[in-house]
Amino acid sequence: MGRGKFKGKPTGHRHFSTPEELLAGTSARPRTFKQEEAEVEEEEESEEEVEDEQEKKKGTQGIIEIENPNLERSKNVKAKDADMGRTTELSRRESISVCREEIEKQKAHERYMRLQEQGKTEQARKDLERLALIRQQRAEAAKKREEEKAAKEQKKVEARK
């Protein structure tokens, strides 16, 4: 019978395992967290082994076996399994192209710096213009200071007379 708008707690639905069920391992009792965690780890390990052997294929890939050397499988590495000391190894072609790119990059930089010193680059021209403007301003300021200094000296001389 109802007791108002709040429902009672479901305490009357408890199920207790019998000793025979416990020995047989067929009890309906929920497992503890540690047991569930251990079983999940075991399942993950077995799943990883299965995934290594055979990956799930989409569409017709499961039916047709393809031997494509260029097809790379995704290599998901967990952070704890990652080897930080190991460097990625380049193929011979990659290493040659990387070396060639580095050499070309260095030569281009040297060529640019040589042109920069000669003042032939856009940036060098702008820098030289800025430098000439600054020198002109400093020269004007120095000339103005000299005139002010001379004017003060003139006033001192006139004040003494």
JSON list of C-alpha atoms in Angstrom, two decimals:
[
{"chain": "A", "resi": 1, "resn": "MET", "atom": "CA", "xyz": [0.00, 0.00, 0.00]},
{"chain": "A", "resi": 2, "resn": "GLY", "atom": "CA", "xyz": [1.26, 3.51, -0.87]},
{"chain": "A", "resi": 3, "resn": "ARG", "atom": "CA", "xyz": [2.66, 5.72, 1.85]},
{"chain": "A", "resi": 4, "resn": "GLY", "atom": "CA", "xyz": [2.22, 9.13, 0.25]},
{"chain": "A", "resi": 5, "resn": "LYS", "atom": "CA", "xyz": [4.21, 10.70, -2.56]},
{"chain": "A", "resi": 6, "resn": "PHE", "atom": "CA", "xyz": [7.64, 9.18, -1.61]},
{"chain": "A", "resi": 7, "resn": "LYS", "atom": "CA", "xyz": [8.45, 5.58, -2.44]},
{"chain": "A", "resi": 8, "resn": "GLY", "atom": "CA", "xyz": [10.12, 3.36, 0.09]},
{"chain": "A", "resi": 9, "resn": "LYS", "atom": "CA", "xyz": [13.61, 1.98, -0.32]},
{"chain": "A", "resi": 10, "resn": "PRO", "atom": "CA", "xyz": [13.84, -1.39, -2.09]},
{"chain": "A", "resi": 11, "resn": "THR", "atom": "CA", "xyz": [15.25, -3.24, 0.92]},
{"chain": "A", "resi": 12, "resn": "GLY", "atom": "CA", "xyz": [12.86, -6.14, 0.60]},
{"chain": "A", "resi": 13, "resn": "HIS", "atom": "CA", "xyz": [14.40, -7.35, -2.68]},
{"chain": "A", "resi": 14, "resn": "ARG", "atom": "CA", "xyz": [17.58, -8.77, -1.24]},
{"chain": "A", "resi": 15, "resn": "HIS", "atom": "CA", "xyz": [18.87, -12.09, -2.51]},
{"chain": "A", "resi": 16, "resn": "PHE", "atom": "CA", "xyz": [21.28, -14.16, -0.45]},
{"chain": "A", "resi": 17, "resn": "SER", "atom": "CA", "xyz": [23.46, -16.83, -2.04]},
{"chain": "A", "resi": 18, "resn": "THR", "atom": "CA", "xyz": [23.44, -20.29, -0.56]},
{"chain": "A", "resi": 19, "resn": "PRO", "atom": "CA", "xyz": [26.73, -22.00, 0.29]},
{"chain": "A", "resi": 20, "resn": "GLU", "atom": "CA", "xyz": [26.11, -24.45, -2.59]},
{"chain": "A", "resi": 21, "resn": "GLU", "atom": "CA", "xyz": [25.82, -21.58, -5.07]},
{"chain": "A", "resi": 22, "resn": "LEU", "atom": "CA", "xyz": [29.00, -20.01, -3.71]},
{"chain": "A", "resi": 23, "resn": "LEU", "atom": "CA", "xyz": [30.94, -23.28, -4.13]},
{"chain": "A", "resi": 24, "resn": "ALA", "atom": "CA", "xyz": [29.56, -23.81, -7.63]},
{"chain": "A", "resi": 25, "resn": "GLY", "atom": "CA", "xyz": [30.36, -20.22, -8.60]},
{"chain": "A", "resi": 26, "resn": "THR", "atom": "CA", "xyz": [26.86, -19.55, -9.88]},
{"chain": "A", "resi": 27, "resn": "SER", "atom": "CA", "xyz": [25.90, -16.97, -7.33]},
{"chain": "A", "resi": 28, "resn": "ALA", "atom": "CA", "xyz": [24.04, -13.89, -8.55]},
{"chain": "A", "resi": 29, "resn": "ARG", "atom": "CA", "xyz": [25.94, -11.73, -6.06]},
{"chain": "A", "resi": 30, "resn": "PRO", "atom": "CA", "xyz": [27.63, -8.69, -7.65]},
{"chain": "A", "resi": 31, "resn": "ARG", "atom": "CA", "xyz": [31.40, -8.85, -7.76]},
{"chain": "A", "resi": 32, "resn": "THR", "atom": "CA", "xyz": [33.56, -6.44, -5.81]},
{"chain": "A", "resi": 33, "resn": "PHE", "atom": "CA", "xyz": [35.36, -3.61, -7.59]},
{"chain": "A", "resi": 34, "resn": "LYS", "atom": "CA", "xyz": [38.80, -5.23, -7.36]},
{"chain": "A", "resi": 35, "resn": "GLN", "atom": "CA", "xyz": [37.55, -8.45, -8.92]},
{"chain": "A", "resi": 36, "resn": "GLU", "atom": "CA", "xyz": [35.86, -6.54, -11.75]},
{"chain": "A", "resi": 37, "resn": "GLU", "atom": "CA", "xyz": [39.01, -4.47, -12.30]},
{"chain": "A", "resi": 38, "resn": "ALA", "atom": "CA", "xyz": [41.20, -7.56, -12.50]},
{"chain": "A", "resi": 39, "resn": "GLU", "atom": "CA", "xyz": [38.84, -9.17, -15.01]},
{"chain": "A", "resi": 40, "resn": "VAL", "atom": "CA", "xyz": [38.78, -5.99, -17.13]},
{"chain": "A", "resi": 41, "resn": "GLU", "atom": "CA", "xyz": [42.61, -5.96, -17.22]},
{"chain": "A", "resi": 42, "resn": "GLU", "atom": "CA", "xyz": [42.67, -9.61, -18.28]},
{"chain": "A", "resi": 43, "resn": "GLU", "atom": "CA", "xyz": [40.12, -8.89, -21.01]},
{"chain": "A", "resi": 44, "resn": "GLU", "atom": "CA", "xyz": [42.17, -5.90, -22.25]},
{"chain": "A", "resi": 45, "resn": "GLU", "atom": "CA", "xyz": [45.33, -8.01, -22.46]},
{"chain": "A", "resi": 46, "resn": "SER", "atom": "CA", "xyz": [43.52, -10.73, -24.39]},
{"chain": "A", "resi": 47, "resn": "GLU", "atom": "CA", "xyz": [41.90, -8.10, -26.66]},
{"chain": "A", "resi": 48, "resn": "GLU", "atom": "CA", "xyz": [45.31, -6.55, -27.42]},
{"chain": "A", "resi": 49, "resn": "GLU", "atom": "CA", "xyz": [46.64, -9.95, -28.46]},
{"chain": "A", "resi": 50, "resn": "VAL", "atom": "CA", "xyz": [43.62, -10.52, -30.67]},
{"chain": "A", "resi": 51, "resn": "GLU", "atom": "CA", "xyz": [43.94, -7.03, -32.19]},
{"chain": "A", "resi": 52, "resn": "ASP", "atom": "CA", "xyz": [47.59, -7.65, -32.99]},
{"chain": "A", "resi": 53, "resn": "GLU", "atom": "CA", "xyz": [46.73, -10.86, -34.79]},
{"chain": "A", "resi": 54, "resn": "GLN", "atom": "CA", "xyz": [43.72, -9.59, -36.71]},
{"chain": "A", "resi": 55, "resn": "GLU", "atom": "CA", "xyz": [42.31, -6.08, -36.90]},
{"chain": "A", "resi": 56, "resn": "LYS", "atom": "CA", "xyz": [38.64, -5.54, -37.65]},
{"chain": "A", "resi": 57, "resn": "LYS", "atom": "CA", "xyz": [38.19, -4.64, -41.28]},
{"chain": "A", "resi": 58, "resn": "LYS", "atom": "CA", "xyz": [35.54, -2.34, -42.70]},
{"chain": "A", "resi": 59, "resn": "GLY", "atom": "CA", "xyz": [33.51, -3.16, -45.78]},
{"chain": "A", "resi": 60, "resn": "THR", "atom": "CA", "xyz": [35.22, -5.48, -48.25]},
{"chain": "A", "resi": 61, "resn": "GLN", "atom": "CA", "xyz": [38.60, -5.21, -46.56]},
{"chain": "A", "resi": 62, "resn": "GLY", "atom": "CA", "xyz": [37.74, -8.22, -44.42]},
{"chain": "A", "resi": 63, "resn": "ILE", "atom": "CA", "xyz": [37.08, -10.31, -47.50]},
{"chain": "A", "resi": 64, "resn": "ILE", "atom": "CA", "xyz": [39.97, -9.15, -49.70]},
{"chain": "A", "resi": 65, "resn": "GLU", "atom": "CA", "xyz": [43.48, -9.51, -48.33]},
{"chain": "A", "resi": 66, "resn": "ILE", "atom": "CA", "xyz": [45.70, -6.65, -49.48]},
{"chain": "A", "resi": 67, "resn": "GLU", "atom": "CA", "xyz": [49.48, -6.76, -49.33]},
{"chain": "A", "resi": 68, "resn": "ASN", "atom": "CA", "xyz": [50.18, -3.05, -49.66]},
{"chain": "A", "resi": 69, "resn": "PRO", "atom": "CA", "xyz": [53.59, -2.09, -48.25]},
{"chain": "A", "resi": 70, "resn": "ASN", "atom": "CA", "xyz": [52.60, 1.59, -48.24]},
{"chain": "A", "resi": 71, "resn": "LEU", "atom": "CA", "xyz": [49.53, 0.96, -46.11]},
{"chain": "A", "resi": 72, "resn": "GLU", "atom": "CA", "xyz": [50.50, 1.85, -42.56]},
{"chain": "A", "resi": 73, "resn": "ARG", "atom": "CA", "xyz": [48.54, 0.64, -39.63]},
{"chain": "A", "resi": 74, "resn": "SER", "atom": "CA", "xyz": [47.95, 3.16, -36.87]},
{"chain": "A", "resi": 75, "resn": "LYS", "atom": "CA", "xyz": [50.51, 2.70, -34.14]},
{"chain": "A", "resi": 76, "resn": "ASN", "atom": "CA", "xyz": [48.82, 3.72, -30.93]},
{"chain": "A", "resi": 77, "resn": "VAL", "atom": "CA", "xyz": [51.40, 3.71, -28.18]},
{"chain": "A", "resi": 78, "resn": "LYS", "atom": "CA", "xyz": [50.42, 4.24, -24.60]},
{"chain": "A", "resi": 79, "resn": "ALA", "atom": "CA", "xyz": [52.35, 6.83, -22.65]},
{"chain": "A", "resi": 80, "resn": "LYS", "atom": "CA", "xyz": [53.72, 4.28, -20.21]},
{"chain": "A", "resi": 81, "resn": "ASP", "atom": "CA", "xyz": [54.98, 2.08, -23.07]},
{"chain": "A", "resi": 82, "resn": "ALA", "atom": "CA", "xyz": [56.59, 4.91, -25.06]},
{"chain": "A", "resi": 83, "resn": "ASP", "atom": "CA", "xyz": [60.37, 4.78, -25.30]},
{"chain": "A", "resi": 84, "resn": "MET", "atom": "CA", "xyz": [61.62, 8.36, -24.97]},
{"chain": "A", "resi": 85, "resn": "GLY", "atom": "CA", "xyz": [65.27, 7.43, -25.58]},
{"chain": "A", "resi": 86, "resn": "ARG", "atom": "CA", "xyz": [64.62, 5.92, -29.01]},
{"chain": "A", "resi": 87, "resn": "THR", "atom": "CA", "xyz": [64.83, 8.29, -31.94]},
{"chain": "A", "resi": 88, "resn": "THR", "atom": "CA", "xyz": [62.78, 7.82, -35.06]},
{"chain": "A", "resi": 89, "resn": "GLU", "atom": "CA", "xyz": [64.83, 6.24, -37.79]},
{"chain": "A", "resi": 90, "resn": "LEU", "atom": "CA", "xyz": [64.57, 7.70, -41.26]},
{"chain": "A", "resi": 91, "resn": "SER", "atom": "CA", "xyz": [64.80, 5.68, -44.43]},
{"chain": "A", "resi": 92, "resn": "ARG", "atom": "CA", "xyz": [67.80, 6.21, -46.68]},
{"chain": "A", "resi": 93, "resn": "ARG", "atom": "CA", "xyz": [65.80, 8.39, -49.06]},
{"chain": "A", "resi": 94, "resn": "GLU", "atom": "CA", "xyz": [64.37, 10.47, -46.25]},
{"chain": "A", "resi": 95, "resn": "SER", "atom": "CA", "xyz": [67.77, 11.00, -44.67]},
{"chain": "A", "resi": 96, "resn": "ILE", "atom": "CA", "xyz": [69.26, 12.08, -48.01]},
{"chain": "A", "resi": 97, "resn": "SER", "atom": "CA", "xyz": [66.39, 14.49, -48.68]},
{"chain": "A", "resi": 98, "resn": "VAL", "atom": "CA", "xyz": [66.63, 15.89, -45.15]},
{"chain": "A", "resi": 99, "resn": "CYS", "atom": "CA", "xyz": [70.38, 16.43, -45.56]},
{"chain": "A", "resi": 100, "resn": "ARG", "atom": "CA", "xyz": [69.84, 18.06, -48.95]},
{"chain": "A", "resi": 101, "resn": "GLU", "atom": "CA", "xyz": [67.15, 20.32, -47.51]},
{"chain": "A", "resi": 102, "resn": "GLU", "atom": "CA", "xyz": [69.42, 21.34, -44.62]},
{"chain": "A", "resi": 103, "resn": "ILE", "atom": "CA", "xyz": [72.29, 22.14, -46.99]},
{"chain": "A", "resi": 104, "resn": "GLU", "atom": "CA", "xyz": [70.01, 24.17, -49.27]},
{"chain": "A", "resi": 105, "resn": "LYS", "atom": "CA", "xyz": [68.61, 26.01, -46.29]},
{"chain": "A", "resi": 106, "resn": "GLN", "atom": "CA", "xyz": [72.10, 26.90, -45.03]},
{"chain": "A", "resi": 107, "resn": "LYS", "atom": "CA", "xyz": [73.22, 28.08, -48.48]},
{"chain": "A", "resi": 108, "resn": "ALA", "atom": "CA", "xyz": [70.11, 30.24, -48.88]},
{"chain": "A", "resi": 109, "resn": "HIS", "atom": "CA", "xyz": [70.71, 31.78, -45.46]},
{"chain": "A", "resi": 110, "resn": "GLU", "atom": "CA", "xyz": [74.37, 32.52, -46.28]},
{"chain": "A", "resi": 111, "resn": "ARG", "atom": "CA", "xyz": [73.37, 34.06, -49.64]},
{"chain": "A", "resi": 112, "resn": "TYR", "atom": "CA", "xyz": [70.78, 36.23, -47.89]},
{"chain": "A", "resi": 113, "resn": "MET", "atom": "CA", "xyz": [73.26, 37.38, -45.24]},
{"chain": "A", "resi": 114, "resn": "ARG", "atom": "CA", "xyz": [75.83, 38.26, -47.96]},
{"chain": "A", "resi": 115, "resn": "LEU", "atom": "CA", "xyz": [73.23, 40.37, -49.78]},
{"chain": "A", "resi": 116, "resn": "GLN", "atom": "CA", "xyz": [72.21, 41.89, -46.45]},
{"chain": "A", "resi": 117, "resn": "GLU", "atom": "CA", "xyz": [75.80, 43.01, -45.78]},
{"chain": "A", "resi": 118, "resn": "GLN", "atom": "CA", "xyz": [76.03, 44.53, -49.24]},
{"chain": "A", "resi": 119, "resn": "GLY", "atom": "CA", "xyz": [72.75, 46.37, -48.66]},
{"chain": "A", "resi": 120, "resn": "LYS", "atom": "CA", "xyz": [70.98, 44.85, -51.64]},
{"chain": "A", "resi": 121, "resn": "THR", "atom": "CA", "xyz": [67.99, 43.34, -49.85]},
{"chain": "A", "resi": 122, "resn": "GLU", "atom": "CA", "xyz": [64.72, 45.14, -49.13]},
{"chain": "A", "resi": 123, "resn": "GLN", "atom": "CA", "xyz": [65.25, 44.86, -45.38]},
{"chain": "A", "resi": 124, "resn": "ALA", "atom": "CA", "xyz": [68.82, 46.20, -45.63]},
{"chain": "A", "resi": 125, "resn": "ARG", "atom": "CA", "xyz": [67.63, 49.22, -47.62]},
{"chain": "A", "resi": 126, "resn": "LYS", "atom": "CA", "xyz": [64.99, 49.99, -45.01]},
{"chain": "A", "resi": 127, "resn": "ASP", "atom": "CA", "xyz": [67.55, 49.60, -42.22]},
{"chain": "A", "resi": 128, "resn": "LEU", "atom": "CA", "xyz": [70.00, 51.95, -43.96]},
{"chain": "A", "resi": 129, "resn": "GLU", "atom": "CA", "xyz": [67.28, 54.56, -44.51]},
{"chain": "A", "resi": 130, "resn": "ARG", "atom": "CA", "xyz": [66.31, 54.36, -40.84]},
{"chain": "A", "resi": 131, "resn": "LEU", "atom": "CA", "xyz": [69.96, 54.63, -39.83]},
{"chain": "A", "resi": 132, "resn": "ALA", "atom": "CA", "xyz": [70.50, 57.71, -42.03]},
{"chain": "A", "resi": 133, "resn": "LEU", "atom": "CA", "xyz": [67.38, 59.34, -40.56]},
{"chain": "A", "resi": 134, "resn": "ILE", "atom": "CA", "xyz": [68.53, 58.65, -36.99]},
{"chain": "A", "resi": 135, "resn": "ARG", "atom": "CA", "xyz": [72.03, 60.03, -37.72]},
{"chain": "A", "resi": 136, "resn": "GLN", "atom": "CA", "xyz": [70.50, 63.18, -39.19]},
{"chain": "A", "resi": 137, "resn": "GLN", "atom": "CA", "xyz": [68.25, 63.65, -36.12]},
{"chain": "A", "resi": 138, "resn": "ARG", "atom": "CA", "xyz": [71.19, 63.16, -33.77]},
{"chain": "A", "resi": 139, "resn": "ALA", "atom": "CA", "xyz": [73.30, 65.65, -35.70]},
{"chain": "A", "resi": 140, "resn": "GLU", "atom": "CA", "xyz": [70.50, 68.23, -35.55]},
{"chain": "A", "resi": 141, "resn": "ALA", "atom": "CA", "xyz": [70.06, 67.62, -31.82]},
{"chain": "A", "resi": 142, "resn": "ALA", "atom": "CA", "xyz": [73.82, 68.01, -31.22]},
{"chain": "A", "resi": 143, "resn": "LYS", "atom": "CA", "xyz": [73.86, 71.25, -33.24]},
{"chain": "A", "resi": 144, "resn": "LYS", "atom": "CA", "xyz": [70.88, 72.57, -31.25]},
{"chain": "A", "resi": 145, "resn": "ARG", "atom": "CA", "xyz": [72.62, 71.75, -27.95]},
{"chain": "A", "resi": 146, "resn": "GLU", "atom": "CA", "xyz": [75.75, 73.55, -29.08]},
{"chain": "A", "resi": 147, "resn": "GLU", "atom": "CA", "xyz": [73.69, 76.66, -29.97]},
{"chain": "A", "resi": 148, "resn": "GLU", "atom": "CA", "xyz": [71.92, 76.57, -26.57]},
{"chain": "A", "resi": 149, "resn": "LYS", "atom": "CA", "xyz": [75.25, 76.20, -24.82]},
{"chain": "A", "resi": 150, "resn": "ALA", "atom": "CA", "xyz": [76.69, 79.14, -26.73]},
{"chain": "A", "resi": 151, "resn": "ALA", "atom": "CA", "xyz": [73.59, 81.23, -25.90]},
{"chain": "A", "resi": 152, "resn": "LYS", "atom": "CA", "xyz": [74.00, 80.47, -22.16]},
{"chain": "A", "resi": 153, "resn": "GLU", "atom": "CA", "xyz": [77.67, 81.43, -22.29]},
{"chain": "A", "resi": 154, "resn": "GLN", "atom": "CA", "xyz": [76.72, 84.67, -24.05]},
{"chain": "A", "resi": 155, "resn": "LYS", "atom": "CA", "xyz": [74.15, 85.48, -21.32]},
{"chain": "A", "resi": 156, "resn": "LYS", "atom": "CA", "xyz": [76.74, 84.84, -18.58]},
{"chain": "A", "resi": 157, "resn": "VAL", "atom": "CA", "xyz": [79.21, 87.14, -20.26]},
{"chain": "A", "resi": 158, "resn": "GLU", "atom": "CA", "xyz": [76.62, 89.89, -20.64]},
{"chain": "A", "resi": 159, "resn": "ALA", "atom": "CA", "xyz": [75.49, 89.49, -17.01]},
{"chain": "A", "resi": 160, "resn": "ARG", "atom": "CA", "xyz": [79.07, 90.05, -15.75]},
{"chain": "A", "resi": 161, "resn": "LYS", "atom": "CA", "xyz": [79.48, 93.29, -17.64]}
]
